[in-house]
N, CA and C of each residue as an Amber inpcrd file, in Angstrom:
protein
   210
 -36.2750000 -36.0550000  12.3820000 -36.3160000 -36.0600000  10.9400000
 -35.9430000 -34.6790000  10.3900000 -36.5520000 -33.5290000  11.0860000
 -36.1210000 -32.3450000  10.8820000 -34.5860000 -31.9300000  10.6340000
 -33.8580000 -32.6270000  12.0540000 -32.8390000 -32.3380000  11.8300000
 -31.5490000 -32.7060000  10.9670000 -31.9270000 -33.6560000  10.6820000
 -31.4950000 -34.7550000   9.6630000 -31.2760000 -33.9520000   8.1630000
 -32.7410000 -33.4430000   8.0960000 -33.2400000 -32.9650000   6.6150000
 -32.4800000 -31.6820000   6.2000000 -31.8570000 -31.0130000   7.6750000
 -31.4590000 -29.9710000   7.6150000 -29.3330000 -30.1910000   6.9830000
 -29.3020000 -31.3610000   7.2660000 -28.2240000 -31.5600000   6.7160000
 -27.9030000 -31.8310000   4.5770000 -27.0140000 -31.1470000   4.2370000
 -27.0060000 -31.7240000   2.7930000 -26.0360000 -32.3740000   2.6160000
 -26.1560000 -33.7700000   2.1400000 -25.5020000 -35.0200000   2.7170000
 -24.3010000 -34.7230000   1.2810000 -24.8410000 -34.4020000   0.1180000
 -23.7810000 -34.2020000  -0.5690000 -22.7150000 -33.2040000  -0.1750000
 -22.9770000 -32.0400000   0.4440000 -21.6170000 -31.6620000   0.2610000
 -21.3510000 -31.6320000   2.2630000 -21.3370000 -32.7800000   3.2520000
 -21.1620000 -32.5680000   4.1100000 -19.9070000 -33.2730000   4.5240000
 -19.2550000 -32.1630000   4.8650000 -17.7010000 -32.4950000   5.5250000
 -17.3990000 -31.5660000   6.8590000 -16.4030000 -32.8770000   6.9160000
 -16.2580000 -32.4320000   8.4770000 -14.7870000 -31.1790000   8.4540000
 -14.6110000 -31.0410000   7.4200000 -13.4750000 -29.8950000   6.8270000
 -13.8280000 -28.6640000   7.4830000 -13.5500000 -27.9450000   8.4770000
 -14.0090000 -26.8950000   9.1660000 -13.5830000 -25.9230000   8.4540000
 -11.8330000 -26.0200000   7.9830000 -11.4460000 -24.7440000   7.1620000
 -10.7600000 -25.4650000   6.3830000 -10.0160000 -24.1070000   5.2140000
  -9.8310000 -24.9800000   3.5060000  -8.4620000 -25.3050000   4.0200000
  -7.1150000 -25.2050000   5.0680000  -5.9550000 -25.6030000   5.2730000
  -5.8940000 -26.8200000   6.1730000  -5.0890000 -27.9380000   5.6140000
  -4.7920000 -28.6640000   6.2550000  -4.0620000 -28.0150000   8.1370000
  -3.3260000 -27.0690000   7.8890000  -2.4110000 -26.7260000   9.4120000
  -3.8180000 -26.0050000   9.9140000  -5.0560000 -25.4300000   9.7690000
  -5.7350000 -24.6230000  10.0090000  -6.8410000 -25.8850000  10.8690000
  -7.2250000 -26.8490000  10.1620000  -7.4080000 -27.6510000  10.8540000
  -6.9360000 -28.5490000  11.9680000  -5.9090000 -29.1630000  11.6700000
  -4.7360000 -29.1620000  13.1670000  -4.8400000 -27.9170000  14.2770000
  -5.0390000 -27.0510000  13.7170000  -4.7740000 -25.7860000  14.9920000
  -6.5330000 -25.6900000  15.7530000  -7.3320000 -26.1630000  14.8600000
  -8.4740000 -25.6160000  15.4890000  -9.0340000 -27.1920000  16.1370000
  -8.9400000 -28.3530000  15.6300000  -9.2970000 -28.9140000  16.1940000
  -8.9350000 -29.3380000  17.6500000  -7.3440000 -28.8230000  17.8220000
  -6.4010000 -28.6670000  18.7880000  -7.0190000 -27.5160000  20.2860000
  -7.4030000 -26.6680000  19.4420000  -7.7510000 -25.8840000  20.5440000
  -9.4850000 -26.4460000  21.0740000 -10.1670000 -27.2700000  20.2790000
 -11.3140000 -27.5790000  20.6990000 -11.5480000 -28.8060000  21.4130000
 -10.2140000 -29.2460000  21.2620000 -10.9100000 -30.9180000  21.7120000
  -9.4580000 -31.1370000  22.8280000  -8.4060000 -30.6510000  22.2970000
  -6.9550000 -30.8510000  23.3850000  -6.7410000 -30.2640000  24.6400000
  -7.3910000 -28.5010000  24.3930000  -7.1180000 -27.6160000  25.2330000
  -7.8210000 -27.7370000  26.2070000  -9.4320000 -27.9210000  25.9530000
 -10.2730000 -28.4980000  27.1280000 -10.0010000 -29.6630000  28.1900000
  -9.8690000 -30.4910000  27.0830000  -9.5090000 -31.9160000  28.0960000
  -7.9520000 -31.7980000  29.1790000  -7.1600000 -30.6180000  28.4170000
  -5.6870000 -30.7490000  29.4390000  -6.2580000 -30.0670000  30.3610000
  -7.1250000 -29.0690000  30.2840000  -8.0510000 -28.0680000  31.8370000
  -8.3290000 -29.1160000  32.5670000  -9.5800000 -30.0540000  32.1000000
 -10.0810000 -30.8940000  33.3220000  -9.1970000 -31.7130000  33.5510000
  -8.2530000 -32.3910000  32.7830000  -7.2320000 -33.1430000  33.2780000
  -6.5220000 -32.6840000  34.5980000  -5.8280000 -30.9500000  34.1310000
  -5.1550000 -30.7230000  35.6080000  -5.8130000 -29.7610000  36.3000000
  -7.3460000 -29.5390000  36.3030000  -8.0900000 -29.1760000  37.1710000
  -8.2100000 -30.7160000  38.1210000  -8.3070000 -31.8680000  37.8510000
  -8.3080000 -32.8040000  38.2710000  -7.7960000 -33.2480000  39.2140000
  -6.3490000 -33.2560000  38.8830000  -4.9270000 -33.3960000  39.4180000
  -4.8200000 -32.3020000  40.3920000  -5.4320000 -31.2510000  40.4100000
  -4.9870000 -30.1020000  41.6830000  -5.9010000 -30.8230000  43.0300000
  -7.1290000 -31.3360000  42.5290000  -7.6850000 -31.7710000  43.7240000
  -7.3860000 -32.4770000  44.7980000  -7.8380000 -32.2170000  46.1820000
  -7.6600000 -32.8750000  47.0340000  -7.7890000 -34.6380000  46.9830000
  -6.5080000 -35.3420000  47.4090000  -7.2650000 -36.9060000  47.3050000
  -8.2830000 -37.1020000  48.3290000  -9.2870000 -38.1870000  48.0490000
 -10.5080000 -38.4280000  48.0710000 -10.2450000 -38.9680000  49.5940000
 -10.8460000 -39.0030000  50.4600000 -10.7770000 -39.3630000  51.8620000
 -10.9310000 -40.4780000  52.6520000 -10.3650000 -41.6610000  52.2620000
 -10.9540000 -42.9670000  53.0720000 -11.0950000 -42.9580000  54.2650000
 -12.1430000 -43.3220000  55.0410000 -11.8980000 -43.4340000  56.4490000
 -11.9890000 -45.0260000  56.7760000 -11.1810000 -45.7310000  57.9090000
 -11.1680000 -46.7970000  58.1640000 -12.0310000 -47.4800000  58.7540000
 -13.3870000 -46.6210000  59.4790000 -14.2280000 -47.5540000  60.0710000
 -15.4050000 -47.4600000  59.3440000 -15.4650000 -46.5530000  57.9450000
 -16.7390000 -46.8430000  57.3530000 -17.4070000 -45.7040000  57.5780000
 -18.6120000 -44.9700000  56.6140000 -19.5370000 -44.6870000  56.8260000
 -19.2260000 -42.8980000  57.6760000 -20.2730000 -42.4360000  58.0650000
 -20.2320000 -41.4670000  58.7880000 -19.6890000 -41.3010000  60.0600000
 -19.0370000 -40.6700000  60.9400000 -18.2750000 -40.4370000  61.6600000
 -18.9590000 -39.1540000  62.5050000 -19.2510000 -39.9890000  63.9410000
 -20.3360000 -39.1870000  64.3070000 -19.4580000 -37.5220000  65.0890000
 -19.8740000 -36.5360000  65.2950000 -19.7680000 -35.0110000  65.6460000
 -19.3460000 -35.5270000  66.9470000 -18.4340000 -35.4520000  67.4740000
 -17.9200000 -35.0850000  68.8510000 -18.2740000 -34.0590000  70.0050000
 -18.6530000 -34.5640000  70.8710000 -19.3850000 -33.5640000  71.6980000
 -18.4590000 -32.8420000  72.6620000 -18.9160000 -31.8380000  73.4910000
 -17.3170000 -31.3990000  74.0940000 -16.8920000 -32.0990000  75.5200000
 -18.1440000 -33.0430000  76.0110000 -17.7450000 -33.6780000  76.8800000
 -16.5320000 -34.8040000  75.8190000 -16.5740000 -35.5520000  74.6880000
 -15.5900000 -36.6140000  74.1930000 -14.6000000 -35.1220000  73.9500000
 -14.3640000 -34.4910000  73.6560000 -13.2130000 -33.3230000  73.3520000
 -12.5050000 -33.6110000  74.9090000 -13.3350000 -33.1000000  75.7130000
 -12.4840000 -32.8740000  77.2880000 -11.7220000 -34.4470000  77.7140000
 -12.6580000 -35.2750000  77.2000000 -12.1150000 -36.3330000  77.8310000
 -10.3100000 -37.0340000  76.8680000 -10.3920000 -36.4390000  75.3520000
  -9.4650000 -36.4700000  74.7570000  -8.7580000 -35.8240000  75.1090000
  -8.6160000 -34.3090000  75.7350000  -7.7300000 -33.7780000  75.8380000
  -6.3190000 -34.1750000  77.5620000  -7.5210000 -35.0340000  78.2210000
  -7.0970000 -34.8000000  79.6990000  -6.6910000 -36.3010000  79.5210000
């Protein structure tokens, strides 16, 4: 309720600044610029790893190493 009360409904706009281009530029850098980061922070990542038999994939011991290698 507090926070509510703290708003004055008559003069509340979402007008950040008095220029139309001033708004384009700022809402641009707040809401566009972020989302293209995580977008191609996204895109740099490694793809995700399926493995075909499921589940965890148990540690190889060095007796299964020796026997792979020979």
């Amino acid at each position: 309720m507090v926070a509510l009360s703290a708003f004055d409904r008559e003069n509340l706009e979402l007008d950040v600044l008095t220029h139309p281009l001033l708004n384009v530029i700022y809402y641009s850098l707040v809401e566009l610029v972020p989302t293209g980061c995580v977008l191609y922070i996204l895109r740099k990542l490694p793809p995700k790893r399926i493995s075909t038999v499921g589940g965890y994939q148990p540690i190889p011991t060095q007796q299964q190493q020796q026997q792979q290698q020979a």
